[in-house]
CSV table of C-alpha atoms and ligand atoms in Angstrom, one decimal:
chain,number,residue,atom,x,y,z
W,12,MET,CA,-5.5,-13.1,-0.4
W,13,ALA,CA,-6.4,-10.3,-2.8
W,14,THR,CA,-3.7,-8.2,-4.3
W,15,GLY,CA,-5.8,-5.7,-6.2
W,16,LEU,CA,-3.7,-2.6,-6.7
W,17,LYS,CA,-6.1,-0.3,-8.4
W,18,ASP,CA,-3.8,2.7,-8.1
W,19,VAL,CA,-1.2,1.1,-10.3
W,20,GLU,CA,-3.4,0.7,-13.3
W,21,TYR,CA,-1.9,3.9,-14.7
W,22,GLY,CA,1.8,3.5,-15.4
W,23,LEU,CA,4.3,6.2,-14.3
W,24,ASP,CA,4.5,7.5,-17.9
W,25,LYS,CA,0.7,8.2,-17.7
W,26,ILE,CA,0.9,9.8,-14.3
W,27,PHE,CA,3.7,12.1,-15.3
W,28,ASP,CA,2.5,12.6,-18.8
W,29,GLY,CA,3.2,16.2,-19.9
W,30,ALA,CA,4.7,17.2,-16.5
W,31,GLU,CA,8.0,19.0,-16.6
W,32,ASP,CA,10.4,17.3,-14.3
W,33,PHE,CA,11.9,20.2,-12.4
W,34,LEU,CA,13.9,17.8,-10.2
W,35,PRO,CA,15.5,15.1,-12.4
W,36,LEU,CA,16.9,12.3,-10.2
W,37,LEU,CA,19.4,9.8,-11.5
W,38,GLY,CA,19.2,7.4,-8.6
W,39,THR,CA,20.1,7.1,-4.9
W,40,ASP,CA,23.6,8.4,-4.4
W,41,TYR,CA,24.3,7.2,-0.8
W,42,VAL,CA,22.6,6.6,2.5
W,43,GLU,CA,24.3,8.0,5.5
W,44,LEU,CA,23.7,6.5,9.0
W,45,TYR,CA,24.8,8.2,12.2
W,46,VAL,CA,26.0,5.4,14.4
W,47,GLY,CA,27.6,5.0,17.8
W,48,ASN,CA,30.7,3.1,16.5
W,49,ALA,CA,31.3,3.5,12.7
W,50,LYS,CA,34.3,1.1,12.7
W,51,GLN,CA,32.3,-1.7,14.2
W,52,SER,CA,29.2,-1.0,12.1
W,53,ALA,CA,31.3,-1.1,9.0
W,54,HIS,CA,32.6,-4.5,10.0
W,55,PHE,CA,29.0,-5.7,10.5
W,56,TYR,CA,27.9,-4.5,7.0
W,57,LYS,CA,30.9,-6.0,5.4
W,58,THR,CA,30.7,-9.4,7.1
W,59,ALA,CA,26.9,-9.8,7.3
W,60,PHE,CA,25.7,-7.9,4.2
W,61,GLY,CA,28.7,-8.3,1.9
W,62,PHE,CA,29.5,-4.6,1.5
W,63,GLN,CA,32.9,-3.7,0.1
W,64,SER,CA,35.3,-1.2,1.6
W,65,GLU,CA,35.3,1.9,-0.5
W,66,ALA,CA,36.4,5.1,1.2
W,67,TYR,CA,37.3,6.6,4.5
W,68,ALA,CA,37.4,10.1,6.1
W,69,GLY,CA,38.8,10.8,9.6
W,70,LEU,CA,41.8,12.0,11.4
W,71,GLU,CA,44.2,10.5,8.8
W,72,THR,CA,42.5,12.5,6.0
W,73,GLY,CA,42.4,15.8,7.9
W,74,VAL,CA,38.8,15.5,9.3
W,75,LYS,CA,39.0,16.3,13.0
W,76,ASP,CA,35.5,15.9,14.4
W,77,ARG,CA,34.2,12.6,13.0
W,78,VAL,CA,35.0,9.4,11.0
W,79,SER,CA,33.0,8.2,8.0
W,80,TYR,CA,33.4,4.8,6.4
W,81,VAL,CA,31.9,4.4,2.9
W,82,LEU,CA,30.8,0.9,1.9
W,83,ARG,CA,29.6,-0.3,-1.5
W,84,GLN,CA,27.8,-3.2,-3.1
W,85,ASP,CA,27.1,-2.8,-6.8
W,86,LYS,CA,25.0,0.5,-6.9
W,87,ILE,CA,24.4,0.8,-3.1
W,88,ARG,CA,26.5,3.1,-1.1
W,89,LEU,CA,26.3,3.3,2.7
W,90,VAL,CA,28.2,5.9,4.7
W,91,LEU,CA,28.6,5.3,8.4
W,92,THR,CA,29.5,8.3,10.5
W,93,THR,CA,30.5,8.7,14.2
W,94,PRO,CA,31.6,11.8,15.9
W,95,LEU,CA,35.1,11.9,17.6
W,96,ASP,CA,34.2,14.4,20.3
W,97,ALA,CA,31.5,15.0,22.9
W,98,GLY,CA,28.4,17.1,22.1
W,99,GLY,CA,27.4,18.5,18.7
W,100,PRO,CA,24.6,17.7,16.3
W,101,ILE,CA,25.7,14.1,15.4
W,102,ASN,CA,25.9,13.1,19.0
W,103,GLU,CA,22.6,14.7,19.7
W,104,HIS,CA,21.1,12.7,16.8
W,105,ILE,CA,22.5,9.4,18.1
W,106,ASN,CA,21.5,10.2,21.7
W,107,LYS,CA,17.9,10.9,20.6
W,108,HIS,CA,17.3,8.3,17.8
W,109,GLY,CA,19.9,5.6,18.3
W,110,ASP,CA,21.7,4.4,15.2
W,111,GLY,CA,19.7,5.4,12.2
W,112,VAL,CA,19.5,7.0,8.7
W,113,LYS,CA,20.4,10.7,8.7
W,114,VAL,CA,20.8,11.3,5.0
W,115,VAL,CA,19.1,9.9,1.9
W,116,ALA,CA,21.3,11.4,-0.8
W,117,LEU,CA,20.0,11.7,-4.3
W,118,TRP,CA,22.1,11.8,-7.4
W,119,VAL,CA,21.2,14.8,-9.6
W,120,PRO,CA,22.6,16.4,-12.8
W,121,ASP,CA,22.5,19.9,-11.1
W,122,ALA,CA,22.6,20.2,-7.3
W,123,THR,CA,22.3,24.0,-7.4
W,124,LYS,CA,19.1,23.8,-9.5
W,125,ALA,CA,17.7,21.0,-7.3
W,126,TRP,CA,18.2,23.2,-4.2
W,127,GLN,CA,16.7,26.3,-5.9
W,128,GLU,CA,13.6,24.4,-7.2
W,129,THR,CA,12.8,22.6,-4.0
W,130,THR,CA,13.4,25.5,-1.6
W,131,ALA,CA,11.3,27.7,-3.9
W,132,ARG,CA,8.5,25.2,-3.5
W,133,GLY,CA,8.7,25.3,0.3
W,134,ALA,CA,11.5,22.9,1.3
W,135,LYS,CA,13.5,24.0,4.4
W,136,SER,CA,17.1,24.3,3.4
W,137,PHE,CA,19.7,22.1,5.2
W,138,MET,CA,22.7,23.1,3.2
W,139,GLU,CA,23.1,25.7,0.4
W,140,PRO,CA,24.9,24.5,-2.7
W,141,GLN,CA,28.5,23.8,-1.8
W,142,ARG,CA,31.3,23.0,-4.3
W,143,GLU,CA,34.0,20.6,-2.9
W,144,GLU,CA,37.0,19.8,-5.0
W,145,ASP,CA,40.3,18.0,-5.1
W,146,ASP,CA,42.7,16.7,-7.8
W,147,HIS,CA,40.0,14.4,-9.2
W,148,GLY,CA,37.5,17.1,-10.0
W,149,TYR,CA,34.6,18.5,-8.0
W,150,VAL,CA,31.3,17.6,-6.4
W,151,VAL,CA,28.4,20.0,-5.7
W,152,ARG,CA,26.1,19.2,-2.8
W,153,SER,CA,23.0,20.9,-1.4
W,154,GLY,CA,20.4,19.7,1.0
W,155,ILE,CA,16.9,20.0,2.3
W,156,HIS,CA,15.0,18.7,5.3
W,157,THR,CA,12.3,16.0,5.1
W,158,TYR,CA,10.3,14.1,7.8
W,159,GLY,CA,11.7,14.0,11.3
W,160,GLU,CA,15.4,14.9,11.4
W,161,THR,CA,16.0,13.2,8.1
W,162,ILE,CA,17.8,15.1,5.3
W,163,HIS,CA,17.9,14.8,1.5
W,164,ILE,CA,21.3,15.8,0.1
W,165,PHE,CA,21.5,16.4,-3.7
W,166,VAL,CA,24.8,15.2,-5.1
W,167,GLU,CA,26.1,16.4,-8.5
W,168,ARG,CA,29.2,14.3,-9.4
W,169,ASN,CA,29.5,14.3,-13.2
W,170,GLU,CA,32.8,16.2,-12.9
W,171,TYR,CA,34.3,14.0,-10.3
W,172,ASN,CA,36.3,10.8,-10.9
W,173,GLY,CA,37.9,10.2,-7.5
W,174,VAL,CA,36.9,7.9,-4.7
W,175,PHE,CA,33.4,8.8,-3.3
W,176,MET,CA,34.0,12.6,-3.0
W,177,PRO,CA,36.6,15.2,-1.9
W,178,GLY,CA,37.8,14.7,1.6
W,179,TYR,CA,37.8,10.9,1.4
W,180,GLN,CA,40.6,8.5,0.6
W,181,LYS,CA,40.4,5.0,-0.7
W,182,TRP,CA,39.8,2.5,2.1
W,183,GLU,CA,42.2,-0.4,1.6
W,184,SER,CA,41.4,-3.4,3.7
W,185,HIS,CA,42.8,-6.9,3.9
W,186,TYR,CA,39.3,-8.1,4.9
W,187,ASN,CA,37.0,-8.3,1.9
W,188,PRO,CA,34.1,-10.8,2.4
W,189,GLU,CA,32.3,-11.7,-0.9
W,190,PRO,CA,29.2,-9.6,-1.8
W,191,VAL,CA,25.9,-11.4,-1.3
W,192,GLY,CA,24.3,-10.1,-4.5
W,193,LEU,CA,22.7,-6.8,-3.4
W,194,LYS,CA,22.3,-4.6,-6.5
W,195,PHE,CA,20.5,-1.3,-5.8
W,196,ILE,CA,18.0,0.4,-3.5
W,197,ASP,CA,14.5,-0.5,-4.7
W,198,HIS,CA,12.7,1.8,-2.2
W,199,MET,CA,13.1,3.4,1.2
W,200,VAL,CA,10.3,3.7,3.6
W,201,GLY,CA,9.6,6.5,6.1
W,202,ASN,CA,7.5,6.1,9.2
W,203,VAL,CA,5.8,9.4,10.2
W,204,GLY,CA,3.5,10.2,13.2
W,205,TRP,CA,-0.3,10.0,13.6
W,206,GLY,CA,-2.1,11.9,10.9
W,207,GLU,CA,1.1,13.0,9.2
W,208,MET,CA,1.2,10.7,6.1
W,209,ASN,CA,-0.7,13.0,3.8
W,210,LYS,CA,1.3,16.0,4.8
W,211,TRP,CA,4.6,14.2,3.8
W,212,CYS,CA,3.1,12.8,0.6
W,213,GLU,CA,2.1,16.4,-0.3
W,214,PHE,CA,5.6,17.4,0.5
W,215,TYR,CA,7.0,14.9,-2.0
W,216,ALA,CA,4.4,15.9,-4.6
W,217,LYS,CA,4.7,19.7,-4.3
W,218,VAL,CA,8.4,20.1,-3.3
W,219,MET,CA,9.9,17.3,-5.3
W,220,GLY,CA,7.4,16.7,-8.1
W,221,PHE,CA,6.7,13.1,-7.1
W,222,ALA,CA,3.3,11.3,-7.7
W,223,GLN,CA,1.5,8.8,-5.6
W,224,ILE,CA,1.5,5.4,-7.2
W,225,ILE,CA,-0.2,3.2,-4.5
W,226,SER,CA,-2.1,3.6,-1.3
W,227,PHE,CA,-3.1,1.2,1.4
W,228,ASP,CA,-5.4,1.9,4.2
W,229,ASP,CA,-6.1,0.2,7.5
W,230,LYS,CA,-8.6,-2.2,5.8
W,231,ASP,CA,-5.8,-3.5,3.6
W,232,ILE,CA,-3.1,-3.7,6.3
W,233,SER,CA,-4.5,-4.8,9.6
W,234,THR,CA,-4.3,-7.8,11.8
W,235,GLU,CA,-6.3,-8.7,14.9
W,236,TYR,CA,-4.2,-6.2,16.8
W,237,THR,CA,-2.5,-3.5,14.7
W,238,ALA,CA,-3.0,-1.4,11.7
W,239,LEU,CA,-1.2,1.1,9.5
W,240,MET,CA,-1.7,3.2,6.5
W,241,SER,CA,0.7,3.7,3.6
W,242,LYS,CA,1.1,5.7,0.4
W,243,VAL,CA,3.9,5.2,-2.1
W,244,MET,CA,5.4,8.3,-3.7
W,245,SER,CA,7.6,7.9,-6.8
W,246,ASN,CA,9.6,10.3,-8.9
W,247,GLY,CA,9.1,10.5,-12.7
W,248,ASN,CA,11.5,7.8,-13.9
W,249,GLY,CA,10.6,5.5,-11.0
W,250,ARG,CA,14.1,5.2,-9.7
W,251,ILE,CA,13.2,6.8,-6.4
W,252,LYS,CA,10.3,5.4,-4.5
W,253,PHE,CA,9.4,6.5,-1.0
W,254,PRO,CA,6.5,4.7,0.7
W,255,ILE,CA,5.3,6.7,3.7
W,256,ASN,CA,3.6,4.9,6.6
W,257,GLU,CA,1.6,6.3,9.5
W,258,PRO,CA,0.1,4.3,12.4
W,259,ALA,CA,-3.6,3.5,12.4
W,260,GLU,CA,-5.9,2.8,15.4
W,261,GLY,CA,-5.8,-0.9,16.4
W,262,ARG,CA,-6.5,-3.0,19.5
W,263,LYS,CA,-2.8,-2.9,20.4
W,264,LYS,CA,0.3,-0.9,19.5
W,265,SER,CA,1.2,-1.0,15.9
W,266,GLN,CA,4.8,-1.5,14.7
W,267,ILE,CA,4.8,2.0,13.3
W,268,GLU,CA,3.9,3.4,16.7
W,269,GLU,CA,6.6,1.3,18.3
W,270,TYR,CA,9.1,2.7,15.8
W,271,ILE,CA,8.0,6.3,16.5
W,272,ASP,CA,8.2,5.7,20.3
W,273,PHE,CA,11.8,4.3,20.1
W,274,TYR,CA,13.1,6.5,17.3
W,275,LYS,CA,11.6,9.5,19.1
W,276,GLY,CA,9.8,10.7,16.0
W,277,ALA,CA,9.6,10.1,12.2
W,278,GLY,CA,12.5,8.4,10.4
W,279,VAL,CA,13.6,5.8,7.9
W,280,GLN,CA,12.0,2.5,8.7
W,281,HIS,CA,13.5,0.2,6.1
W,282,ILE,CA,15.8,0.2,3.2
W,283,ALA,CA,14.7,-2.3,0.5
W,284,VAL,CA,17.6,-3.7,-1.6
W,285,ALA,CA,17.2,-5.6,-4.8
W,286,THR,CA,18.8,-8.9,-5.7
W,287,ASN,CA,18.6,-11.1,-8.9
W,288,ASP,CA,18.7,-14.3,-6.8
W,289,ILE,CA,16.9,-13.9,-3.5
W,290,VAL,CA,17.5,-17.6,-2.4
W,291,ALA,CA,21.3,-17.2,-2.8
W,292,THR,CA,21.3,-13.7,-1.2
W,293,VAL,CA,19.2,-14.7,1.8
W,294,SER,CA,20.9,-17.9,2.5
W,295,ALA,CA,24.4,-16.2,2.3
W,296,MET,CA,23.1,-13.5,4.7
W,297,ARG,CA,21.7,-16.1,7.1
W,298,ASP,CA,25.0,-18.0,7.1
W,299,ARG,CA,26.7,-14.7,8.0
W,300,GLY,CA,24.5,-14.1,11.0
W,301,VAL,CA,21.7,-11.8,9.6
W,302,GLU,CA,18.4,-12.4,11.4
W,303,PHE,CA,15.3,-12.4,9.3
W,304,LEU,CA,11.6,-12.2,10.4
W,305,TYR,CA,10.1,-15.5,11.3
W,306,VAL,CA,7.7,-16.8,8.6
W,307,PRO,CA,5.3,-19.5,9.9
W,308,ASP,CA,5.2,-22.8,7.9
W,309,ASN,CA,1.4,-22.3,7.3
W,310,TYR,CA,2.2,-19.2,5.2
W,311,TYR,CA,3.1,-21.7,2.5
W,312,ASP,CA,-0.1,-23.8,2.8
W,313,ASP,CA,-2.1,-21.8,0.3
W,314,LEU,CA,0.7,-20.0,-1.5
W,315,ALA,CA,0.3,-21.7,-4.9
W,316,GLU,CA,-3.4,-20.8,-4.8
W,317,ARG,CA,-2.6,-17.1,-4.0
W,318,VAL,CA,0.3,-16.5,-6.5
W,319,GLY,CA,-0.2,-19.0,-9.2
W,320,VAL,CA,2.6,-20.3,-11.4
W,321,ILE,CA,6.1,-19.0,-10.5
W,322,ASP,CA,9.6,-19.9,-11.8
W,323,GLU,CA,10.9,-20.8,-8.4
W,324,ASP,CA,10.4,-24.1,-6.6
W,325,MET,CA,7.9,-23.6,-3.8
W,326,GLU,CA,9.7,-26.1,-1.5
W,327,LEU,CA,12.9,-24.2,-1.9
W,328,LEU,CA,11.2,-20.9,-1.1
W,329,LYS,CA,9.6,-22.6,2.0
W,330,SER,CA,12.9,-23.9,3.2
W,331,HIS,CA,14.5,-20.4,2.9
W,332,LYS,CA,11.3,-18.8,4.3
W,333,ILE,CA,10.9,-16.4,1.4
W,334,LEU,CA,7.7,-14.5,0.8
W,335,VAL,CA,5.9,-14.2,-2.5
W,336,ASP,CA,3.2,-11.8,-3.8
W,337,ARG,CA,1.6,-11.2,-7.1
W,338,ASP,CA,0.0,-8.1,-8.7
W,339,ASP,CA,-1.4,-7.4,-12.2
W,340,GLU,CA,2.1,-7.1,-13.7
W,341,GLY,CA,3.9,-10.1,-12.3
W,342,TYR,CA,5.2,-11.3,-8.9
W,343,LEU,CA,7.9,-10.4,-6.4
W,344,LEU,CA,9.9,-12.3,-3.8
W,345,GLN,CA,10.8,-10.6,-0.5
W,346,LEU,CA,12.0,-11.1,3.0
W,347,PHE,CA,12.6,-8.7,5.9
W,348,THR,CA,15.4,-8.6,8.4
W,349,LYS,CA,14.8,-8.1,12.1
W,350,PRO,CA,15.9,-4.6,13.2
W,351,VAL,CA,19.7,-4.2,12.6
W,352,VAL,CA,20.2,-1.7,15.4
W,353,ASP,CA,19.6,-2.0,19.2
W,354,ARG,CA,16.3,-0.2,19.2
W,355,PRO,CA,13.3,-1.8,17.4
W,356,THR,CA,13.6,0.7,14.6
W,357,MET,CA,15.5,0.3,11.3
W,358,PHE,CA,15.6,-2.9,9.2
W,359,PHE,CA,16.3,-4.1,5.7
W,360,GLU,CA,14.1,-5.7,3.0
W,361,ILE,CA,15.6,-8.0,0.4
W,362,ILE,CA,13.5,-8.0,-2.8
W,363,GLN,CA,13.5,-9.7,-6.1
W,364,ARG,CA,11.0,-8.4,-8.7
W,365,LYS,CA,9.6,-10.7,-11.4
W,366,GLY,CA,7.5,-8.1,-13.2
W,367,ALA,CA,5.6,-6.9,-10.1
W,368,GLN,CA,6.0,-3.2,-9.4
W,369,SER,CA,4.1,-3.3,-6.1
W,370,PHE,CA,5.3,-3.8,-2.5
W,371,GLY,CA,4.0,-7.1,-1.3
W,372,LYS,CA,0.6,-6.1,0.1
W,373,GLY,CA,-0.5,-9.8,0.1
W,374,ASN,CA,2.3,-10.5,2.6
W,375,PHE,CA,1.5,-7.7,5.0
W,376,LYS,CA,-0.8,-9.8,7.2
W,377,ALA,CA,1.6,-12.7,7.5
W,378,LEU,CA,4.4,-10.3,8.1
W,379,PHE,CA,2.7,-8.2,10.7
W,380,GLU,CA,1.7,-11.3,12.7
W,381,SER,CA,5.3,-12.2,12.7
W,382,ILE,CA,6.3,-8.7,13.8
W,383,GLU,CA,3.7,-8.8,16.5
W,384,ARG,CA,5.3,-12.0,17.8
W,385,GLU,CA,8.5,-10.0,18.1
W,386,GLN,CA,6.8,-7.1,19.8
W,387,ALA,CA,5.2,-9.4,22.3
W,388,ASN,CA,8.7,-10.7,23.1
W,389,ARG,CA,9.8,-7.1,23.7
W,390,GLY,CA,6.7,-6.3,25.8
W,391,THR,CA,5.8,-3.5,23.4
W,392,LEU,CA,2.6,-4.8,21.8
C,292,LIG,FE1,9.3,-2.4,1.5
């Protein structure tokens, strides 16, 4: 299977050469999900994904209308939020979309400037710069809208040394399952509606100063039944990468269309998290009940031919059903969970990069056939 990635031949430093970075991003600060039951979701992410209890906000901390649990594993922070009352925007979000990502928060040196620069370039404001403080210092946050009802919050926290941010207290728990080796967010993928991919790629280019590093069309990513198109947008230092998918015409309904139908619009499709040892991470997660996409045995038949020499034992990868792909710079190992929420919407990817900076294009076909099997089971193909 070919893995030619012509658009990657120029590195990020070349793409951004000479460009002034008006929106410097230090990394992903946190990802906030609006969920139906934050307490139980938190238990799931601790038990199944090895996240650690970090912070809590709710009635006990003076917050009257919602609870938020903050979980952490290495550099990854998840915030799980549930309203405590009927009505209101959080309930509306959950009612419409089911559990899903509301906020992709980005860590910035200056949240006021981030808001000014992006809104001046056409971003719709979600939240004007707001300073929150307590005994441990202050945090400034601001926010803009992106695809669907998803939000980017800019977080400036260089003058804060408390737990998470003002309004939260340390979450002490007697239940602390071991981490599974998840390190940081490698990329987060958005699904957008028919014909909307370019619009949102232009948004990231114009409003946030990102550049397109890769594109796939329906000739790259199609099976007998379904197709999609995708472009990957990256910021200047490569720490933030947002692939944007849109459905393409196929004989049957694509997984992107299925997502859009069930999520009722555009939203975050998957969160890809990096590990240094994918075999250990995936096997720990399986033991703890995480369901991964089925990979057929015949995927491994011509793997050596496709990816060449790799450090890992192919039999071991086969026994753990881990996918491999190679590009010009190296290879990567990856695997995808089944949706982690009730609707067939959001899932996670576990990824270990061995030089490759691409996204596993050579695996898409095998993967989509596996997803189609799941769709057929759901009667949504
Ligand atoms: Fe991915």
